[in-house]
Structures are given as structure tokens and as C-alpha cells.
PDB file of C-alpha atoms and ligand atoms in Angstrom:
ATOM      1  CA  UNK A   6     -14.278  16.807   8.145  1.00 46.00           C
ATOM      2  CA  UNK A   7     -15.194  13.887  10.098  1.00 58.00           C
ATOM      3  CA  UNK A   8     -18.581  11.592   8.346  1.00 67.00           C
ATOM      4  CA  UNK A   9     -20.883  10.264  10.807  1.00 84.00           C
ATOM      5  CA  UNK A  10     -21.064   6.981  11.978  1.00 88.00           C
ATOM      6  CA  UNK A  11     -24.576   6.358  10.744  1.00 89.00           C
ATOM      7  CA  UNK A  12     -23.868   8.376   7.074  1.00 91.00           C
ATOM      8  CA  UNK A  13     -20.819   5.512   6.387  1.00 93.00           C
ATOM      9  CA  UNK A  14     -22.980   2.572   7.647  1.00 92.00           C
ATOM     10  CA  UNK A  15     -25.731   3.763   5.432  1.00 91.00           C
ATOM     11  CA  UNK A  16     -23.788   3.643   2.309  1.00 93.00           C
ATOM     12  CA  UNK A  17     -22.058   0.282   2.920  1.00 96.00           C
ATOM     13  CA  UNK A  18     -23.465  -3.088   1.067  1.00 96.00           C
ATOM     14  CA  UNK A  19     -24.809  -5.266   4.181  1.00 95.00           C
ATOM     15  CA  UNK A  20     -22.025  -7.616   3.199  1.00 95.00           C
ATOM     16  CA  UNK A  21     -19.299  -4.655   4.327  1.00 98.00           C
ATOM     17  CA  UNK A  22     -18.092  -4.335   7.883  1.00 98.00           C
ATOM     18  CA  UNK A  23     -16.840  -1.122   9.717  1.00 98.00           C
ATOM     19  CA  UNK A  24     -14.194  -1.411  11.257  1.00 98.00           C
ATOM     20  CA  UNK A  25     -13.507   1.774  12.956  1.00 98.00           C
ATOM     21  CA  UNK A  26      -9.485   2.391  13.617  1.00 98.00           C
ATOM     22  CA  UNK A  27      -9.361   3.979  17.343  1.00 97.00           C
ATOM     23  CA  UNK A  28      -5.286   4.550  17.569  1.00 96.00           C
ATOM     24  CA  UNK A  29      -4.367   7.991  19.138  1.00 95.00           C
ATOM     25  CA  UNK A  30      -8.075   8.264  20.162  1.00 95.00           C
ATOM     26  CA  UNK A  31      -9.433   7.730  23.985  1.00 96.00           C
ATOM     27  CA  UNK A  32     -11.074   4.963  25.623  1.00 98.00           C
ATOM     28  CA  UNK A  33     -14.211   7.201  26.162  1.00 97.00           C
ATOM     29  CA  UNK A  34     -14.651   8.108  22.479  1.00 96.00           C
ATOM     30  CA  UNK A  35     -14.652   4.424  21.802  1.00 97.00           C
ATOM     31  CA  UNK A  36     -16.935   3.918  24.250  1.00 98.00           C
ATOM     32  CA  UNK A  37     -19.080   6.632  23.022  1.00 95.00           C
ATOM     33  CA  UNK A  38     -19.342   5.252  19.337  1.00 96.00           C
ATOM     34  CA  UNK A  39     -19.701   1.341  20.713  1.00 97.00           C
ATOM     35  CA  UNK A  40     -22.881   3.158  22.486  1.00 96.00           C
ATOM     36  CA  UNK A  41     -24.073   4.458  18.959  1.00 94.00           C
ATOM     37  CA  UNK A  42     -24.177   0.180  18.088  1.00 94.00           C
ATOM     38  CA  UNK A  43     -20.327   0.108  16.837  1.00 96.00           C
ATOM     39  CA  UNK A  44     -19.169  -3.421  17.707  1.00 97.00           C
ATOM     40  CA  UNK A  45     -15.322  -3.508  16.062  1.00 98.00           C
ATOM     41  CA  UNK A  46     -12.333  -1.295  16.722  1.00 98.00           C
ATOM     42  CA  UNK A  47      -8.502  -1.508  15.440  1.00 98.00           C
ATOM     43  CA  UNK A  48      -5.620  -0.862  16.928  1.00 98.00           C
ATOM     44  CA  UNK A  49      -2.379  -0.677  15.883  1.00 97.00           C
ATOM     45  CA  UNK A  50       0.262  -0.583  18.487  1.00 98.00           C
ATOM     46  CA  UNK A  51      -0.112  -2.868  21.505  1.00 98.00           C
ATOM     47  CA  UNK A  52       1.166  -0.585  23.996  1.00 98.00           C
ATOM     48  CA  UNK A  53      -1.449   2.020  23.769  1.00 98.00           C
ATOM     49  CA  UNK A  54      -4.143  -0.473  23.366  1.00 98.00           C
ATOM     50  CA  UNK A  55      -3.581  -2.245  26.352  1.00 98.00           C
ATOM     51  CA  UNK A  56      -4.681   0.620  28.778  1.00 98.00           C
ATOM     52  CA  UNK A  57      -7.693   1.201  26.500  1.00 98.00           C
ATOM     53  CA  UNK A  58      -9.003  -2.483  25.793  1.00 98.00           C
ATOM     54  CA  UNK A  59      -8.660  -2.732  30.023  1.00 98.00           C
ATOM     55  CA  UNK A  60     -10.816   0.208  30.288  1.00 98.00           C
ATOM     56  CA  UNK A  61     -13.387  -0.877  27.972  1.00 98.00           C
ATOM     57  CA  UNK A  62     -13.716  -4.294  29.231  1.00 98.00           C
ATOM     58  CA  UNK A  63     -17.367  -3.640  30.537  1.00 98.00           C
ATOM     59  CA  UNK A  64     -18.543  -3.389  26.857  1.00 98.00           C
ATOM     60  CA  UNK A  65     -20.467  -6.413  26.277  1.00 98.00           C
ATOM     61  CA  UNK A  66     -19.606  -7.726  22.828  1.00 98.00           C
ATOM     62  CA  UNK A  67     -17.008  -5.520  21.902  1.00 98.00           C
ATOM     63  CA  UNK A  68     -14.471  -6.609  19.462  1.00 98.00           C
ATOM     64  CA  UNK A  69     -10.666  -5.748  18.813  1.00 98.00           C
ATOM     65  CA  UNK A  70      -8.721  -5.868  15.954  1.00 98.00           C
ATOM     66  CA  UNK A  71      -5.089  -5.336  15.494  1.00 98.00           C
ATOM     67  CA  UNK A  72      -3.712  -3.801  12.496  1.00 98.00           C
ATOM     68  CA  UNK A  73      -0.833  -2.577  12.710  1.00 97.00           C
ATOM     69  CA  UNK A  74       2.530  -4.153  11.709  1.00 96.00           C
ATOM     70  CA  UNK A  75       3.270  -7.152  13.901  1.00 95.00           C
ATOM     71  CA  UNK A  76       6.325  -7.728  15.449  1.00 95.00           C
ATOM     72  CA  UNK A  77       7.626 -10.958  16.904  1.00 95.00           C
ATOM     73  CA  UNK A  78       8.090  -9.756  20.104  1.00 97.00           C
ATOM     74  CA  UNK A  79       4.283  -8.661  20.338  1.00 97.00           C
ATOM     75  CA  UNK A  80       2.883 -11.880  18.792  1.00 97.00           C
ATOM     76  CA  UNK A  81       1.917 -13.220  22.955  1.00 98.00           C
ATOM     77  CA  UNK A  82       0.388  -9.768  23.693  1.00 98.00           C
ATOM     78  CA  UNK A  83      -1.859  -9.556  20.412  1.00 98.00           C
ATOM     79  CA  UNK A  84      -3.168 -12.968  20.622  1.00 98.00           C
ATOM     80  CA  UNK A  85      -4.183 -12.942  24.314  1.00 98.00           C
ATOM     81  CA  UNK A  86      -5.802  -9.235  23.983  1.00 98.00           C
ATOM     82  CA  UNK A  87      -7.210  -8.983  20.389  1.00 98.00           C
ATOM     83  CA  UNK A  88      -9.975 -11.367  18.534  1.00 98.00           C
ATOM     84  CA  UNK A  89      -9.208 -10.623  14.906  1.00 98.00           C
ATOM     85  CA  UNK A  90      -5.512  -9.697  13.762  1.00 98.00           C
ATOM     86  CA  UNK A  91      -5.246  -8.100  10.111  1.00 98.00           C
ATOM     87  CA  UNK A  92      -1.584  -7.990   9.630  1.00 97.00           C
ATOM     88  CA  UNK A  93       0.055 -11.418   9.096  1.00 97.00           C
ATOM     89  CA  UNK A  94       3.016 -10.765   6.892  1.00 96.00           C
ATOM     90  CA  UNK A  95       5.055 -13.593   7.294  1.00 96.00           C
ATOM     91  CA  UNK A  96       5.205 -17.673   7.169  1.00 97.00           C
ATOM     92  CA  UNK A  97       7.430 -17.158  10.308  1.00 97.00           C
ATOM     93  CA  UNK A  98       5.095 -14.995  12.277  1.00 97.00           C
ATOM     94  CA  UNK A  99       2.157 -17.197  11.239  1.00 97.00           C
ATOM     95  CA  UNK A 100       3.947 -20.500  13.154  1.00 97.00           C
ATOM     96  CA  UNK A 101       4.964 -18.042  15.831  1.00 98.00           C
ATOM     97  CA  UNK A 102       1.027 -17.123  16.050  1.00 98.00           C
ATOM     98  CA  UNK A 103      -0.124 -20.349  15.541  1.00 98.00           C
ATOM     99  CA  UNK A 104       1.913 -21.831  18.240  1.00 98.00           C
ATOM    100  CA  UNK A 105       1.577 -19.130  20.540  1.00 98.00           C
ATOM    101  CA  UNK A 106      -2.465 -19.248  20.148  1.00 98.00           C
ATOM    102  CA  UNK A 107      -1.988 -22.996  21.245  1.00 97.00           C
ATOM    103  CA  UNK A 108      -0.150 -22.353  24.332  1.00 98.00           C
ATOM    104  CA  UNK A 109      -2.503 -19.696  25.153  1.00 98.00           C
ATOM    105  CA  UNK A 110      -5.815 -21.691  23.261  1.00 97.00           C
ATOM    106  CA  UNK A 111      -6.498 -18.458  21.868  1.00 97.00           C
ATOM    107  CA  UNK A 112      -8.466 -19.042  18.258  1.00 97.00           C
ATOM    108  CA  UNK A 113      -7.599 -15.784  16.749  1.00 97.00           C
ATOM    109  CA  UNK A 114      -9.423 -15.009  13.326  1.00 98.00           C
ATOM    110  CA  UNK A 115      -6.399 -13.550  10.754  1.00 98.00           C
ATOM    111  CA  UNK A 116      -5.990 -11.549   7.910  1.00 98.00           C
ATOM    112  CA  UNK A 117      -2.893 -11.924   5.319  1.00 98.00           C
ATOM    113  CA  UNK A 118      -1.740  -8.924   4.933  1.00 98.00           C
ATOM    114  CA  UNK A 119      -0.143  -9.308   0.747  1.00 98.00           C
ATOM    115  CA  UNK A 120       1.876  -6.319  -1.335  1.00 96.00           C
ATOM    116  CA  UNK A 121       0.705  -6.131  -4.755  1.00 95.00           C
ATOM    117  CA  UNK A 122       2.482  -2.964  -5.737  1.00 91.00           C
ATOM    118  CA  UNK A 123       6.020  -2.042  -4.394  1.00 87.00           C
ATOM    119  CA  UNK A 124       6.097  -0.037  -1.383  1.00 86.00           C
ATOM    120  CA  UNK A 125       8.831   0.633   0.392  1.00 85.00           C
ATOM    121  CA  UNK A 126       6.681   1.857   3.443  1.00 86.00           C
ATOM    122  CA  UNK A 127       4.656  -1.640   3.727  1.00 89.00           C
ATOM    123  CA  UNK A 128       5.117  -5.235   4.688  1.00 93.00           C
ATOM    124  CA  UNK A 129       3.123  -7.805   3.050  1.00 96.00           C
ATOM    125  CA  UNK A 130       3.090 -11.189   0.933  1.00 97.00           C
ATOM    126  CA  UNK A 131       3.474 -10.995  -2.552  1.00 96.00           C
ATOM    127  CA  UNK A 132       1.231 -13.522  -4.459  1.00 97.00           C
ATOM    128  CA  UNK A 133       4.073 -15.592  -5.581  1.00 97.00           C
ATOM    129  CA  UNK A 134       5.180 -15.698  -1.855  1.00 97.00           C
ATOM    130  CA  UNK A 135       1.200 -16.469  -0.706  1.00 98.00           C
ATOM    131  CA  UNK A 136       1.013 -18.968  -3.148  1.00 98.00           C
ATOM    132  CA  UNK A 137       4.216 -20.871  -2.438  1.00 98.00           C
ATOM    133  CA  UNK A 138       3.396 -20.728   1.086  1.00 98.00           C
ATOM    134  CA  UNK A 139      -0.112 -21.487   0.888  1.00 98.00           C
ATOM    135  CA  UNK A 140      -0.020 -24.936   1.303  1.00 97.00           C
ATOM    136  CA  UNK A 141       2.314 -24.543   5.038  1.00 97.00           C
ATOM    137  CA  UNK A 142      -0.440 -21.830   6.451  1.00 98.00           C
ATOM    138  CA  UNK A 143      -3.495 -23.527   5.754  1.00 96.00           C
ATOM    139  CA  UNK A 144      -1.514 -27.086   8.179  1.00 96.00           C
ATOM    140  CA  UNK A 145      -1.068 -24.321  11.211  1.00 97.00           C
ATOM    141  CA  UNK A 146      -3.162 -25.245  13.774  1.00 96.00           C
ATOM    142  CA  UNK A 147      -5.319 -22.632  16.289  1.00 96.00           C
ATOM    143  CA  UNK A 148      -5.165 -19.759  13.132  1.00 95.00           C
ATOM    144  CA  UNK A 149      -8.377 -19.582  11.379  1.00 97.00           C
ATOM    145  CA  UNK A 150      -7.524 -17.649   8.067  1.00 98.00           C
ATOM    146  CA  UNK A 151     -10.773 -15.817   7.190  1.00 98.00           C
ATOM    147  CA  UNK A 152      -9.254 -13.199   4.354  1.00 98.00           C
ATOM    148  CA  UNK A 153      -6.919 -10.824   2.824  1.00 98.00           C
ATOM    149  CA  UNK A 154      -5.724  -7.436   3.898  1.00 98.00           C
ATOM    150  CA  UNK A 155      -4.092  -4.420   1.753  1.00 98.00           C
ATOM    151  CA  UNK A 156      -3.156  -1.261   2.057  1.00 97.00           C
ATOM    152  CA  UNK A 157      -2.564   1.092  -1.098  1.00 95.00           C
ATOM    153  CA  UNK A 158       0.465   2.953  -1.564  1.00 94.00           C
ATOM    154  CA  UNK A 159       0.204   6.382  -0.461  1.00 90.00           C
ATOM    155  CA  UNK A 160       1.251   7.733  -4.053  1.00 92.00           C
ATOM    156  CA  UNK A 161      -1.459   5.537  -5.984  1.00 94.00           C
ATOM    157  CA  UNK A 162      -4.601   7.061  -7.417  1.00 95.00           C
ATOM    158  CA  UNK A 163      -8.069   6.626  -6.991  1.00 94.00           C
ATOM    159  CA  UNK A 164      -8.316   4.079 -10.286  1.00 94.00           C
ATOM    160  CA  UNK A 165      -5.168   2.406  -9.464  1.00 96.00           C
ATOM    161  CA  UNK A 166      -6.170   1.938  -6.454  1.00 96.00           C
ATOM    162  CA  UNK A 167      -9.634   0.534  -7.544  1.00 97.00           C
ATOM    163  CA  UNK A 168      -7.423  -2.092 -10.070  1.00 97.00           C
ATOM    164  CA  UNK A 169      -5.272  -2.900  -6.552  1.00 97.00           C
ATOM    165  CA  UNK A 170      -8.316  -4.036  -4.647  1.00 98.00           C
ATOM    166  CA  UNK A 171      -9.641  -5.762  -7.331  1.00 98.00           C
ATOM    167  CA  UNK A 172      -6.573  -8.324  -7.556  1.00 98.00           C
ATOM    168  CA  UNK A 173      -6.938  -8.504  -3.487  1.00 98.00           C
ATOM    169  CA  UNK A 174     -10.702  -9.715  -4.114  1.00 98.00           C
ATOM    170  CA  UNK A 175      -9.602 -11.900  -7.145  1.00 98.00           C
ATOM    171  CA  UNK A 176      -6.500 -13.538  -5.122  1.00 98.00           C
ATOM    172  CA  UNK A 177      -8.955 -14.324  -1.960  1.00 98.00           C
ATOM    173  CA  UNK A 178     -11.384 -15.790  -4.383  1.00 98.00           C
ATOM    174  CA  UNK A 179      -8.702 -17.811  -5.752  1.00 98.00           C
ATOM    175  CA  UNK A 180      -7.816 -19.117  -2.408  1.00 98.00           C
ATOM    176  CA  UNK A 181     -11.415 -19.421  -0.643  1.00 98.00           C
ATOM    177  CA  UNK A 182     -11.198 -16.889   1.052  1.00 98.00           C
ATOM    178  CA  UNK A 183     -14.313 -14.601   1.607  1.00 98.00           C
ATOM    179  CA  UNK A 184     -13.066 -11.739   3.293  1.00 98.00           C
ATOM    180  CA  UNK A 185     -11.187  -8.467   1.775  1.00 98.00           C
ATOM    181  CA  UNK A 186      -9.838  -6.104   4.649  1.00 98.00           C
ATOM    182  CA  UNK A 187      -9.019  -3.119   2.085  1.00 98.00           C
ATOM    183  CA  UNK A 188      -9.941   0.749   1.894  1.00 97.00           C
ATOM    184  CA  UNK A 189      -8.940   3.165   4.612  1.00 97.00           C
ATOM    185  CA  UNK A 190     -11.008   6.585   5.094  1.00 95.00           C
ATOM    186  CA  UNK A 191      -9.697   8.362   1.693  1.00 94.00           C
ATOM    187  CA  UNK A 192     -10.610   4.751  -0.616  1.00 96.00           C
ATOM    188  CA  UNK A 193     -13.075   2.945   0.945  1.00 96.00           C
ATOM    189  CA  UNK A 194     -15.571   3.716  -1.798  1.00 96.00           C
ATOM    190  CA  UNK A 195     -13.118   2.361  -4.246  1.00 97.00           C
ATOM    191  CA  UNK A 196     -12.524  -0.574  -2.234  1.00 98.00           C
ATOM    192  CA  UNK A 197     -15.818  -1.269  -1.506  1.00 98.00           C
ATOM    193  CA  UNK A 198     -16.806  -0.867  -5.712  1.00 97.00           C
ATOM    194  CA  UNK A 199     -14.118  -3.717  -5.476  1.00 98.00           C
ATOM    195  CA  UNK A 200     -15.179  -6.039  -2.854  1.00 98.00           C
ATOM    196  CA  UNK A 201     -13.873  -5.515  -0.084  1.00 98.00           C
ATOM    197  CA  UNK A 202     -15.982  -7.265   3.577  1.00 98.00           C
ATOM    198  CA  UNK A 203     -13.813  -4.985   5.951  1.00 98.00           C
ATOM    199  CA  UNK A 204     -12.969  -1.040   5.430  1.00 98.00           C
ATOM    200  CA  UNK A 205     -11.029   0.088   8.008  1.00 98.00           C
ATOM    201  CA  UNK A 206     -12.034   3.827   9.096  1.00 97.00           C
ATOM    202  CA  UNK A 207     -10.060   5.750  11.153  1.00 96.00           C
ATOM    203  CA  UNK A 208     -10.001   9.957  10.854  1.00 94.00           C
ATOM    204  CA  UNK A 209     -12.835  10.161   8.856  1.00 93.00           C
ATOM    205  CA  UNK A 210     -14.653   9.022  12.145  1.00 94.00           C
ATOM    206  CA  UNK A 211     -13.086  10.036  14.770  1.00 92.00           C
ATOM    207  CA  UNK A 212     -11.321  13.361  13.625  1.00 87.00           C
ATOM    208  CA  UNK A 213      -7.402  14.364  13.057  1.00 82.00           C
ATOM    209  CA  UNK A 214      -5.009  11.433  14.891  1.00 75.00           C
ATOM    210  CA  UNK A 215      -3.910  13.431  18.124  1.00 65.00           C
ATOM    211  CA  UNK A 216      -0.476  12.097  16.903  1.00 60.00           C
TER     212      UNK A 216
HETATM  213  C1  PLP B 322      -4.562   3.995  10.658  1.00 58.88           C
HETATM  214  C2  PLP B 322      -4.966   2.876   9.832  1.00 58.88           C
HETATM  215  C3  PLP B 322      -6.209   2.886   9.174  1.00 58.88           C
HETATM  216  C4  PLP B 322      -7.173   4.050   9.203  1.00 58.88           C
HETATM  217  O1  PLP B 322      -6.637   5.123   8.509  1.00 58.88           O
HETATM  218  P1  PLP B 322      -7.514   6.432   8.166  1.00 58.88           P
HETATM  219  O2  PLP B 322      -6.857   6.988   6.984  1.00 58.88           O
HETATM  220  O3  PLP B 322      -7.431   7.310   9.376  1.00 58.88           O
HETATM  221  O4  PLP B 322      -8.894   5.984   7.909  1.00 58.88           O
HETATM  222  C5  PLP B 322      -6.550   1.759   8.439  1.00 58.88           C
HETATM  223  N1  PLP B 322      -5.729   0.686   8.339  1.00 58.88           N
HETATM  224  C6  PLP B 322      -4.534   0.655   8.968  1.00 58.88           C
HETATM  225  C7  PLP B 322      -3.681  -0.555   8.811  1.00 58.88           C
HETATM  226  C8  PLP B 322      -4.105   1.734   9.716  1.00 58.88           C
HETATM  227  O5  PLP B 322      -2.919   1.692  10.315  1.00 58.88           O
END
């Protein structure tokens, strides 16, 4: 079943963003929901967004996020194509990112991505990691660190995965930071009970992934 655009929006704090996740969907689907007043879309592989950010390039305003798992090899192509990247998982990636954005004097607006639970399927910081390297991130230049992401574990349930968000919020309030990029279309509720400023929607908008 696939919730409107408008029902979600209605039901979010004014303080909570959309972000609707577009991967394995078309260009013109995108470009029929940025017509409905949708502003932000996430992608996670920079292959297949490439043809579809070119496509949509007339949209006035439009804004792209990356969220999938970054790899080093993809850092150029992300910073010169996206405006807000989710899923920084690594000191290394960050000076990669930061020194990449300078070459390119890209400004790109980042999310940590952190692992609070074990997972074998996710990257992330820990806190103890974030903590430790806390200090190193907030010298790079041309990164502007606006939040935290997280994604739950698959197997975790509804309450756990309430508790989850909560130490997300608590850890970015610990650090400054006001924004919480957590709950996907099966938790957002939860996540937004537990302050999250980003959900990130995908099926629940825009149907079944074609793949
Ligand atoms: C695909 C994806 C989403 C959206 O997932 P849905 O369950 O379809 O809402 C959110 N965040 C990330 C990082 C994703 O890769």
C-alpha cells in the first residue's frame, strides 16, 4: 500500500522533513511528486542517479541527497552531483570528502551515519568511535556537519527501535547537532515520537522498488 504524499506530510511535526528515497524509481515519477511541492529526494547508488539528476535538472529548487553507503571511489561523483550526503561512516572518508569538496568548492551539508546496535548488514560510527574522532571532523574544512543518521536493524522491533532513535537524538544533542536523519517507511512514526528532523521514505511513497 503506498500513503500519499500529502497524508505523510500532514502527520509530520513542522520541524520533520520528507525526504522521499527515489532509487529504482524513474525520473518522471520524481518529477511528478516534485510537481505535488516535494523539494528533497535520496539516492543511493551514484550510477543510477546520474542519468536521473541530468534529467531533472530543469526542476527549480530541487534537492538531492545521497544515502546510500559511500565508497571511496564515489566520494568526487557524490560531492559534485548531490547537496546533502547522509552516509559518512568514516574519519577517512570524511578527509577524503572534505578535501575533495575543496578541490571542487563544493559545500556539501553531511550526515554521520553511527551504529548503535550490532549489525552486520550496516556501516556506521559507534559513539566511542564519534566521540574519539569528534574533535578531527569538526577541523575539516568545506564539510558542514548538520546531524546524525541511523538505520535500525532489520530484526529490531518497533520499541527497540523507538529506544535506538532516542540515543541518536540524545548523542546529536550531546554534540550540537540539530538534525536526526532516522526512520525509513516501516518506523518513521517511531522515529519521529523520538526526534528525528529527516525520515527518509521510500516504498511507502512510491510503491514496491522495481528491484
Ligand atoms: C532505501 C532506503 C530508505 C527508504 O526505505 P523504505 O523502506 O523504502 O522507506 C531509507 N534510507 C536508506 C538509507 C535507504 O537505503
Amino acid at each position: 500500500m503506498t500513503e500519499s504524499l500529502v497524508q505523510i506530510k500532514n502527520s509530520l511535526p513542522t520541524e520533520v522533513n520528507l525526504l522521499a528515497v527515489s532509487k529504482s524509481h524513474q525520473a518522471s515519477s520524481i518529477r511528478s511528486f516534485f510537481h505535488k511541492g516535494q523539494l528533497d529526494f535520496g539516492e543511493s547508488r551514484l550510477q543510477e542517479a546520474l542519468p536521473k539528476i541530468n534529467d531533472l535538472s530543469d526542476l527549480n529548487g530541487i534537492c538531492w541527497h545521497f544515502v546510500g553507503r559511500l565508497q571511496s571511489n564515489k566520494v568526487r561523483g557524490v560531492v559534485k552531483n548531490f547537496n546533502v550526503i547522509h552516509s559518512l561512516h568514516s574519519l577517512a572518508l570524511s578527509e577524503r570528502i572534505a578535501r575533495i569538496s575543496e578541490e571542487e568548492g563544493r559545500h556539501p551539508k553531511v550526515f554521520l551515519q553511527i551504529k548503535l546496535r550490532e549489525d552486520i548488514a550496516k556501516v556506521g560510527f559507534s559513539k566511542e568511535e564519534l566521540l574519539s574522532v569528534w574533535p578531527k571532523l569538526m577541523e575539516l574544512p568545506n564539510i558542514n556537519i548538520i546531524g546524525l543518521m541511523t538505520i535500525a536493524p532489520i530484526t529490531l522491533e518497533l520499541n527497540e527501535r523507538k529506544k535506538l532513535f532516542r540515543d541518536c537524538r540524545d548523542l546529536a544533542n550531546k554534540l550540537k547537532l540539530k538534525e536526526c536523519s532516522m526512520g525509513m517507511s516501516n518506523d518513521w512514526r517511531e522515529a519521529v515520537e523520538a526526534g528525528a528532523t529527516w525520515i527518509r521514505v521510500g516504498s511507502l511513497l512510491f510503491g514496491k522498488r522495481l528491484k
